[in-house]
Amino acid sequence: MLDAVQDQLQSGIDSETIAAGNAIAHQIAATDWLGPLAPIALSPFFGLAALSGAATYGPEWLHERTALLSAESPLSNPALFWSMLILAIMTSLPRFTKVSKPLVLIADSLETYSAIVILIAVRFAGMMQDGGSDEASLQAPVMLAAGGIVPWDILISIFVALNIFVINLVKLFFEFLIWLVPFPTADLFLEVSNKVLCVGLMALYMYSPTIATVLNLLLLTICALIFGWCYRRITFYREIVCGPILARLVPSWFAQRNPKYRMFTAEPLGSLPRLSLVTVNVGADGTVRLRGRWLWKSASVEIANAKLTNETGLIQQRLRVEGAERSHTLMHRRWVSNDDAYEPSEPPASLSPT
């Protein structure tokens, strides 16, 4: 009887010890992966090159800091390091001048998504190398507040992607603002400062992954608070500045087609905030339908017998939609020859009805 009680207590202690050990292991793994996300978000290819270079050519004491920088890490790969370094140089040099910078800003999302894919691939490649222990970690469930269960490594991978995406987009918004400043050296100064900050944050991670993780989470919180405001404006600026170029180069993807046109609200539209993207449909009977969505919010407005007034600007145009009871002002990029609403005469033609 006594032996059975002792065995039961021992089993309970062992299960609690194992659970505590798994929690500590998850925490350590989290700091290893979350610590370098801030510098990678600020400069994806450059941050990955720094990580891969430290893992590949770094001293022995540096390899012992984190599993991500160990000699057995998938990041310890000369081909990966030199590839990331070359890509970092190719994407950084055009940012020095205002003439070539817009092309890089258009493709910035590709760099961000590439870094996310590489990091997640490195994580799962490391698990395959380590064998059974990490395979069990992949299957270790995490209970969510909503009642769902998600494997730990899947949860970390999702958080890694969101972390990089949120910080990078806020950084990209300020890059656009600096590009609009009429000082040629402003872009050069910003890019050099970005790389210096990236090096500093990566050095902090190599010194203490825990401190780097705390700083990354603090930066992520700040960026998350202004993410929506920045996202709507970066989408607007990209459409206004880069939209005409893309419509000329790739009309099948970016040209404005009848009956639905992409525009932005100059003031709040229902529950949608200012500068929300909406589709405009002009019916043959004079009815204008506006539909848009932002996160969980949506709006649908129908104006019968609407009067349309175009206002031409230097880099953008406004469309005034006036009805019997309400009116709305929308903003859109300048029409180009590949758009259905384009006419060579000035002011540009009104929207064509369906």
Tab-separated table of C-alpha atoms in Angstrom:
chain	number	residue	atom	x	y	z
A	1	MET	CA	0.000	0.000	0.000
A	2	LEU	CA	2.771	2.420	1.019
A	3	ASP	CA	4.794	1.482	-2.053
A	4	ALA	CA	1.828	2.217	-4.294
A	5	VAL	CA	1.370	5.668	-2.723
A	6	GLN	CA	5.068	6.423	-3.117
A	7	ASP	CA	4.979	5.323	-6.746
A	8	GLN	CA	1.965	7.569	-7.389
A	9	LEU	CA	3.659	10.563	-5.729
A	10	GLN	CA	6.854	9.888	-7.646
A	11	SER	CA	4.886	9.680	-10.882
A	12	GLY	CA	3.184	13.005	-10.114
A	13	ILE	CA	6.506	14.667	-9.286
A	14	ASP	CA	8.064	13.294	-12.462
A	15	SER	CA	5.187	14.567	-14.622
A	16	GLU	CA	5.397	17.990	-12.993
A	17	THR	CA	9.172	18.041	-13.467
A	18	ILE	CA	8.831	17.055	-17.114
A	19	ALA	CA	6.182	19.721	-17.677
A	20	ALA	CA	8.364	22.373	-16.018
A	21	GLY	CA	11.357	21.249	-18.063
A	22	ASN	CA	9.357	21.480	-21.284
A	23	ALA	CA	8.207	24.988	-20.348
A	24	ILE	CA	11.803	26.082	-19.706
A	25	ALA	CA	12.924	24.496	-22.976
A	26	HIS	CA	10.190	26.343	-24.852
A	27	GLN	CA	11.190	29.611	-23.179
A	28	ILE	CA	14.847	29.143	-24.117
A	29	ALA	CA	13.894	28.225	-27.683
A	30	ALA	CA	11.661	31.304	-27.848
A	31	THR	CA	14.430	33.697	-26.797
A	32	ASP	CA	16.802	32.121	-29.320
A	33	TRP	CA	14.332	32.806	-32.120
A	34	LEU	CA	12.638	36.025	-31.036
A	35	GLY	CA	15.828	37.893	-30.116
A	36	PRO	CA	17.142	38.543	-33.660
A	37	LEU	CA	13.759	39.370	-35.227
A	38	ALA	CA	14.024	43.156	-34.737
A	39	PRO	CA	17.240	43.569	-36.801
A	40	ILE	CA	15.957	41.092	-39.403
A	41	ALA	CA	12.731	43.101	-39.705
A	42	LEU	CA	14.693	46.345	-40.137
A	43	SER	CA	16.910	44.866	-42.861
A	44	PRO	CA	15.908	41.283	-43.777
A	45	PHE	CA	18.766	40.187	-46.033
A	46	PHE	CA	21.404	42.066	-44.028
A	47	GLY	CA	20.118	40.624	-40.737
A	48	LEU	CA	20.136	37.086	-42.100
A	49	ALA	CA	23.652	37.627	-43.470
A	50	ALA	CA	24.820	38.741	-40.017
A	51	LEU	CA	23.253	35.697	-38.356
A	52	SER	CA	24.610	33.273	-40.922
A	53	GLY	CA	28.071	34.895	-40.817
A	54	ALA	CA	28.205	34.624	-37.011
A	55	ALA	CA	27.153	30.967	-37.141
A	56	THR	CA	29.533	30.124	-39.992
A	57	TYR	CA	32.670	32.129	-39.198
A	58	GLY	CA	32.136	33.229	-35.598
A	59	PRO	CA	34.392	32.173	-32.696
A	60	GLU	CA	33.646	29.171	-30.503
A	61	TRP	CA	32.352	31.213	-27.578
A	62	LEU	CA	29.775	32.797	-29.863
A	63	HIS	CA	28.523	29.381	-30.977
A	64	GLU	CA	27.735	28.573	-27.365
A	65	ARG	CA	25.488	31.623	-26.910
A	66	THR	CA	22.412	30.245	-28.638
A	67	ALA	CA	21.435	27.169	-30.619
A	68	LEU	CA	20.740	29.430	-33.604
A	69	LEU	CA	24.418	30.417	-33.786
A	70	SER	CA	25.884	26.979	-33.077
A	71	ALA	CA	28.101	25.199	-35.573
A	72	GLU	CA	25.318	22.623	-36.068
A	73	SER	CA	22.718	25.266	-36.892
A	74	PRO	CA	21.351	25.329	-40.472
A	75	LEU	CA	22.485	28.971	-40.530
A	76	SER	CA	26.089	27.747	-40.405
A	77	ASN	CA	26.329	27.588	-44.170
A	78	PRO	CA	28.805	29.585	-46.295
A	79	ALA	CA	26.518	29.486	-49.339
A	80	LEU	CA	23.657	30.963	-47.309
A	81	PHE	CA	25.898	33.685	-45.864
A	82	TRP	CA	27.314	34.837	-49.200
A	83	SER	CA	23.904	34.683	-50.884
A	84	MET	CA	22.336	36.852	-48.184
A	85	LEU	CA	25.282	39.269	-48.243
A	86	ILE	CA	25.073	39.730	-52.013
A	87	LEU	CA	21.301	40.252	-51.815
A	88	ALA	CA	21.781	42.732	-48.965
A	89	ILE	CA	24.212	44.777	-51.071
A	90	MET	CA	21.940	44.627	-54.137
A	91	THR	CA	18.916	45.854	-52.170
A	92	SER	CA	20.797	48.482	-50.157
A	93	LEU	CA	22.711	50.380	-52.847
A	94	PRO	CA	19.586	51.527	-54.764
A	95	ARG	CA	18.248	53.005	-51.512
A	96	PHE	CA	21.021	55.610	-51.530
A	97	THR	CA	19.418	57.750	-54.250
A	98	LYS	CA	15.899	59.064	-54.773
A	99	VAL	CA	15.893	57.998	-58.417
A	100	SER	CA	16.403	54.272	-57.850
A	101	LYS	CA	14.807	53.956	-54.403
A	102	PRO	CA	11.157	53.612	-55.593
A	103	LEU	CA	12.003	50.396	-57.444
A	104	VAL	CA	13.421	48.902	-54.238
A	105	LEU	CA	10.464	50.071	-52.186
A	106	ILE	CA	8.092	48.372	-54.625
A	107	ALA	CA	9.943	45.062	-54.152
A	108	ASP	CA	10.462	45.481	-50.398
A	109	SER	CA	7.661	43.033	-49.592
A	110	LEU	CA	9.459	40.340	-51.584
A	111	GLU	CA	12.548	40.795	-49.397
A	112	THR	CA	10.439	40.606	-46.233
A	113	TYR	CA	8.563	37.478	-47.304
A	114	SER	CA	11.832	35.852	-48.390
A	115	ALA	CA	13.345	36.423	-44.946
A	116	ILE	CA	10.251	34.952	-43.268
A	117	VAL	CA	10.354	31.848	-45.463
A	118	ILE	CA	14.101	31.376	-44.906
A	119	LEU	CA	13.788	31.687	-41.111
A	120	ILE	CA	10.905	29.217	-40.916
A	121	ALA	CA	12.731	26.821	-43.250
A	122	VAL	CA	15.847	27.085	-41.068
A	123	ARG	CA	13.787	26.334	-37.963
A	124	PHE	CA	12.220	23.195	-39.388
A	125	ALA	CA	15.495	22.117	-41.002
A	126	GLY	CA	17.136	22.342	-37.582
A	127	MET	CA	14.388	20.164	-36.127
A	128	MET	CA	14.941	17.529	-38.820
A	129	GLN	CA	18.671	17.507	-38.045
A	130	ASP	CA	18.120	17.117	-34.321
A	131	GLY	CA	15.818	14.172	-34.813
A	132	GLY	CA	13.339	12.867	-32.323
A	133	SER	CA	13.526	15.477	-29.554
A	134	ASP	CA	12.580	18.357	-31.807
A	135	GLU	CA	10.067	16.212	-33.646
A	136	ALA	CA	8.353	15.718	-30.318
A	137	SER	CA	8.577	19.468	-29.738
A	138	LEU	CA	6.763	20.023	-33.014
A	139	GLN	CA	3.934	17.851	-31.774
A	140	ALA	CA	3.847	19.453	-28.300
A	141	PRO	CA	0.456	21.154	-28.109
A	142	VAL	CA	-0.145	24.665	-26.811
A	143	MET	CA	-3.607	25.498	-25.485
A	144	LEU	CA	-4.934	28.806	-26.814
A	145	ALA	CA	-7.339	31.124	-25.031
A	146	ALA	CA	-10.064	30.310	-27.567
A	147	GLY	CA	-9.808	26.624	-26.697
A	148	GLY	CA	-7.833	25.507	-29.771
A	149	ILE	CA	-4.600	23.507	-29.685
A	150	VAL	CA	-1.627	24.458	-31.862
A	151	PRO	CA	1.803	22.758	-31.959
A	152	TRP	CA	4.454	24.898	-30.281
A	153	ASP	CA	6.722	25.251	-33.301
A	154	ILE	CA	3.817	26.171	-35.572
A	155	LEU	CA	2.846	28.872	-33.061
A	156	ILE	CA	6.411	30.222	-32.925
A	157	SER	CA	6.624	30.244	-36.735
A	158	ILE	CA	3.399	32.257	-37.017
A	159	PHE	CA	4.638	34.723	-34.402
A	160	VAL	CA	7.994	35.053	-36.212
A	161	ALA	CA	6.207	35.925	-39.460
A	162	LEU	CA	3.916	38.486	-37.812
A	163	ASN	CA	6.802	40.000	-35.841
A	164	ILE	CA	8.906	40.620	-38.939
A	165	PHE	CA	5.960	41.801	-41.047
A	166	VAL	CA	4.664	44.362	-38.518
A	167	ILE	CA	8.032	45.971	-37.722
A	168	ASN	CA	9.155	45.959	-41.360
A	169	LEU	CA	5.996	47.660	-42.602
A	170	VAL	CA	6.298	50.485	-40.048
A	171	LYS	CA	9.938	50.896	-41.088
A	172	LEU	CA	8.905	50.961	-44.744
A	173	PHE	CA	6.385	53.720	-44.042
A	174	PHE	CA	9.099	55.985	-42.636
A	175	GLU	CA	11.300	55.125	-45.617
A	176	PHE	CA	8.565	56.452	-47.890
A	177	LEU	CA	8.345	59.642	-45.825
A	178	ILE	CA	12.105	60.187	-46.024
A	179	TRP	CA	11.984	59.559	-49.776
A	180	LEU	CA	9.483	62.430	-50.081
A	181	VAL	CA	11.866	64.806	-48.248
A	182	PRO	CA	13.594	66.956	-50.926
A	183	PHE	CA	17.152	66.403	-49.658
A	184	PRO	CA	19.304	64.014	-51.747
A	185	THR	CA	21.414	62.849	-48.791
A	186	ALA	CA	18.430	62.023	-46.562
A	187	ASP	CA	17.998	58.557	-48.084
A	188	LEU	CA	21.707	57.780	-47.766
A	189	PHE	CA	21.715	58.862	-44.119
A	190	LEU	CA	18.609	56.777	-43.370
A	191	GLU	CA	20.005	53.635	-44.969
A	192	VAL	CA	23.346	53.926	-43.175
A	193	SER	CA	21.545	54.552	-39.865
A	194	ASN	CA	19.331	51.543	-40.479
A	195	LYS	CA	22.330	49.279	-41.029
A	196	VAL	CA	24.129	50.644	-37.939
A	197	LEU	CA	21.016	50.029	-35.823
A	198	CYS	CA	20.711	46.552	-37.278
A	199	VAL	CA	24.319	45.749	-36.348
A	200	GLY	CA	23.791	47.100	-32.830
A	201	LEU	CA	20.649	45.019	-32.254
A	202	MET	CA	22.330	41.907	-33.640
A	203	ALA	CA	25.346	42.463	-31.352
A	204	LEU	CA	22.953	42.770	-28.416
A	205	TYR	CA	21.381	39.443	-29.393
A	206	MET	CA	24.781	37.778	-29.505
A	207	TYR	CA	25.550	39.183	-26.062
A	208	SER	CA	22.198	38.343	-24.449
A	209	PRO	CA	19.312	36.706	-26.339
A	210	THR	CA	17.000	37.423	-23.407
A	211	ILE	CA	17.626	41.184	-23.426
A	212	ALA	CA	17.321	41.205	-27.215
A	213	THR	CA	13.976	39.385	-26.966
A	214	VAL	CA	12.623	41.910	-24.457
A	215	LEU	CA	13.727	44.791	-26.703
A	216	ASN	CA	12.195	43.100	-29.746
A	217	LEU	CA	8.857	42.620	-27.978
A	218	LEU	CA	8.906	46.267	-26.851
A	219	LEU	CA	9.550	47.440	-30.422
A	220	LEU	CA	6.869	45.069	-31.711
A	221	THR	CA	4.323	46.473	-29.241
A	222	ILE	CA	5.033	50.055	-30.331
A	223	CYS	CA	4.822	49.131	-34.022
A	224	ALA	CA	1.613	47.151	-33.478
A	225	LEU	CA	-0.061	50.223	-31.962
A	226	ILE	CA	0.540	52.284	-35.113
A	227	PHE	CA	0.451	49.401	-37.608
A	228	GLY	CA	-3.047	50.106	-38.970
A	229	TRP	CA	-2.370	53.828	-39.384
A	230	CYS	CA	0.903	53.110	-41.220
A	231	TYR	CA	-0.493	50.240	-43.305
A	232	ARG	CA	-3.281	52.325	-44.805
A	233	ARG	CA	-0.909	55.153	-45.673
A	234	ILE	CA	1.809	52.944	-47.117
A	235	THR	CA	-0.833	51.269	-49.298
A	236	PHE	CA	-2.050	54.706	-50.395
A	237	TYR	CA	1.442	56.063	-51.141
A	238	ARG	CA	2.409	52.929	-53.047
A	239	GLU	CA	-0.702	53.193	-55.218
A	240	ILE	CA	-0.290	56.921	-55.853
A	241	VAL	CA	3.469	56.882	-56.543
A	242	CYS	CA	4.137	53.399	-57.876
A	243	GLY	CA	0.705	52.513	-59.289
A	244	PRO	CA	1.106	54.364	-62.628
A	245	ILE	CA	4.521	52.763	-63.168
A	246	LEU	CA	3.250	49.276	-62.425
A	247	ALA	CA	0.141	49.822	-64.574
A	248	ARG	CA	2.384	50.636	-67.536
A	249	LEU	CA	4.775	47.734	-66.925
A	250	VAL	CA	2.307	45.003	-65.899
A	251	PRO	CA	-1.171	46.153	-67.010
A	252	SER	CA	-2.752	42.726	-66.527
A	253	TRP	CA	-2.137	42.994	-62.765
A	254	PHE	CA	-2.176	46.689	-61.918
A	255	ALA	CA	-4.273	48.532	-64.517
A	256	GLN	CA	-7.647	49.906	-63.363
A	257	ARG	CA	-10.445	47.999	-65.066
A	258	ASN	CA	-14.121	48.741	-65.563
A	259	PRO	CA	-16.464	48.202	-63.720
A	260	LYS	CA	-14.498	48.141	-60.450
A	261	TYR	CA	-11.941	50.833	-59.661
A	262	ARG	CA	-9.649	50.952	-56.610
A	263	MET	CA	-9.742	54.203	-54.666
A	264	PHE	CA	-9.136	55.516	-51.156
A	265	THR	CA	-11.481	57.331	-48.818
A	266	ALA	CA	-10.589	60.968	-48.125
A	267	GLU	CA	-12.696	60.826	-44.950
A	268	PRO	CA	-14.134	57.982	-42.848
A	269	LEU	CA	-16.679	55.873	-44.727
A	270	GLY	CA	-19.089	54.272	-42.280
A	271	SER	CA	-16.962	52.209	-39.906
A	272	LEU	CA	-13.928	52.423	-42.208
A	273	PRO	CA	-11.169	54.891	-41.235
A	274	ARG	CA	-9.673	57.462	-43.568
A	275	LEU	CA	-7.510	56.193	-46.447
A	276	SER	CA	-9.223	52.814	-46.487
A	277	LEU	CA	-9.123	51.020	-49.839
A	278	VAL	CA	-12.550	50.709	-51.500
A	279	THR	CA	-13.866	49.502	-54.838
A	280	VAL	CA	-16.032	51.900	-56.854
A	281	ASN	CA	-18.698	50.548	-59.201
A	282	VAL	CA	-20.543	52.991	-61.455
A	283	GLY	CA	-23.807	51.563	-62.770
A	284	ALA	CA	-25.484	52.405	-66.076
A	285	ASP	CA	-28.426	53.902	-64.151
A	286	GLY	CA	-26.141	56.386	-62.378
A	287	THR	CA	-25.915	54.421	-59.137
A	288	VAL	CA	-22.487	54.400	-57.523
A	289	ARG	CA	-21.617	51.570	-55.149
A	290	LEU	CA	-18.715	51.833	-52.709
A	291	ARG	CA	-17.466	48.735	-50.916
A	292	GLY	CA	-14.491	48.352	-48.628
A	293	ARG	CA	-13.062	46.358	-45.744
A	294	TRP	CA	-10.487	47.020	-43.059
A	295	LEU	CA	-9.692	44.125	-40.698
A	296	TRP	CA	-13.058	43.094	-39.203
A	297	LYS	CA	-14.802	46.296	-40.340
A	298	SER	CA	-16.661	46.588	-43.624
A	299	ALA	CA	-18.791	49.197	-45.363
A	300	SER	CA	-21.141	49.181	-48.332
A	301	VAL	CA	-22.627	52.452	-49.591
A	302	GLU	CA	-25.008	52.902	-52.522
A	303	ILE	CA	-25.726	56.382	-53.950
A	304	ALA	CA	-28.501	56.656	-56.539
A	305	ASN	CA	-28.395	59.257	-59.332
A	306	ALA	CA	-24.927	60.287	-58.216
A	307	LYS	CA	-23.140	63.283	-59.662
A	308	LEU	CA	-19.441	62.609	-60.326
A	309	THR	CA	-16.893	65.426	-60.278
A	310	ASN	CA	-13.195	64.894	-61.056
A	311	GLU	CA	-10.454	67.038	-59.527
A	312	THR	CA	-7.004	66.731	-61.068
A	313	GLY	CA	-3.869	67.030	-58.951
A	314	LEU	CA	-0.156	66.773	-59.577
A	315	ILE	CA	0.280	63.153	-58.478
A	316	GLN	CA	-3.238	62.177	-57.453
A	317	GLN	CA	-6.840	62.787	-58.472
A	318	ARG	CA	-10.048	63.162	-56.487
A	319	LEU	CA	-13.503	61.926	-57.330
A	320	ARG	CA	-16.441	63.679	-55.705
A	321	VAL	CA	-19.550	61.465	-55.507
A	322	GLU	CA	-22.612	63.558	-54.664
A	323	GLY	CA	-26.079	62.212	-53.994
A	324	ALA	CA	-29.361	63.666	-52.776
A	325	GLU	CA	-28.571	62.991	-49.114
A	326	ARG	CA	-24.845	62.371	-48.885
A	327	SER	CA	-21.567	62.837	-50.683
A	328	HIS	CA	-18.139	61.247	-50.486
A	329	THR	CA	-14.682	62.230	-51.683
A	330	LEU	CA	-12.369	59.521	-52.973
A	331	MET	CA	-8.706	59.705	-53.990
A	332	HIS	CA	-6.959	57.673	-56.643
A	333	ARG	CA	-3.766	57.665	-58.689
A	334	ARG	CA	-3.464	59.353	-62.048
A	335	TRP	CA	-4.860	57.352	-64.939
A	336	VAL	CA	-2.456	55.933	-67.527
A	337	SER	CA	-3.106	54.677	-71.051
A	338	ASN	CA	-3.683	51.106	-69.851
A	339	ASP	CA	-6.563	52.136	-67.555
A	340	ASP	CA	-10.135	51.902	-68.814
A	341	ALA	CA	-10.943	55.411	-67.528
A	342	TYR	CA	-7.985	57.041	-69.303
A	343	GLU	CA	-8.418	59.667	-71.982
A	344	PRO	CA	-5.569	61.794	-73.370
A	345	SER	CA	-7.542	64.975	-72.785
A	346	GLU	CA	-7.330	66.938	-69.533
A	347	PRO	CA	-9.010	66.704	-67.126
A	348	PRO	CA	-9.119	62.888	-67.163
A	349	ALA	CA	-12.342	61.216	-68.171
A	350	SER	CA	-15.058	60.266	-65.748
A	351	LEU	CA	-15.541	56.664	-64.755
A	352	SER	CA	-17.320	54.493	-67.269
A	353	PRO	CA	-20.600	52.932	-66.173
A	354	THR	CA	-21.118	49.196	-66.128
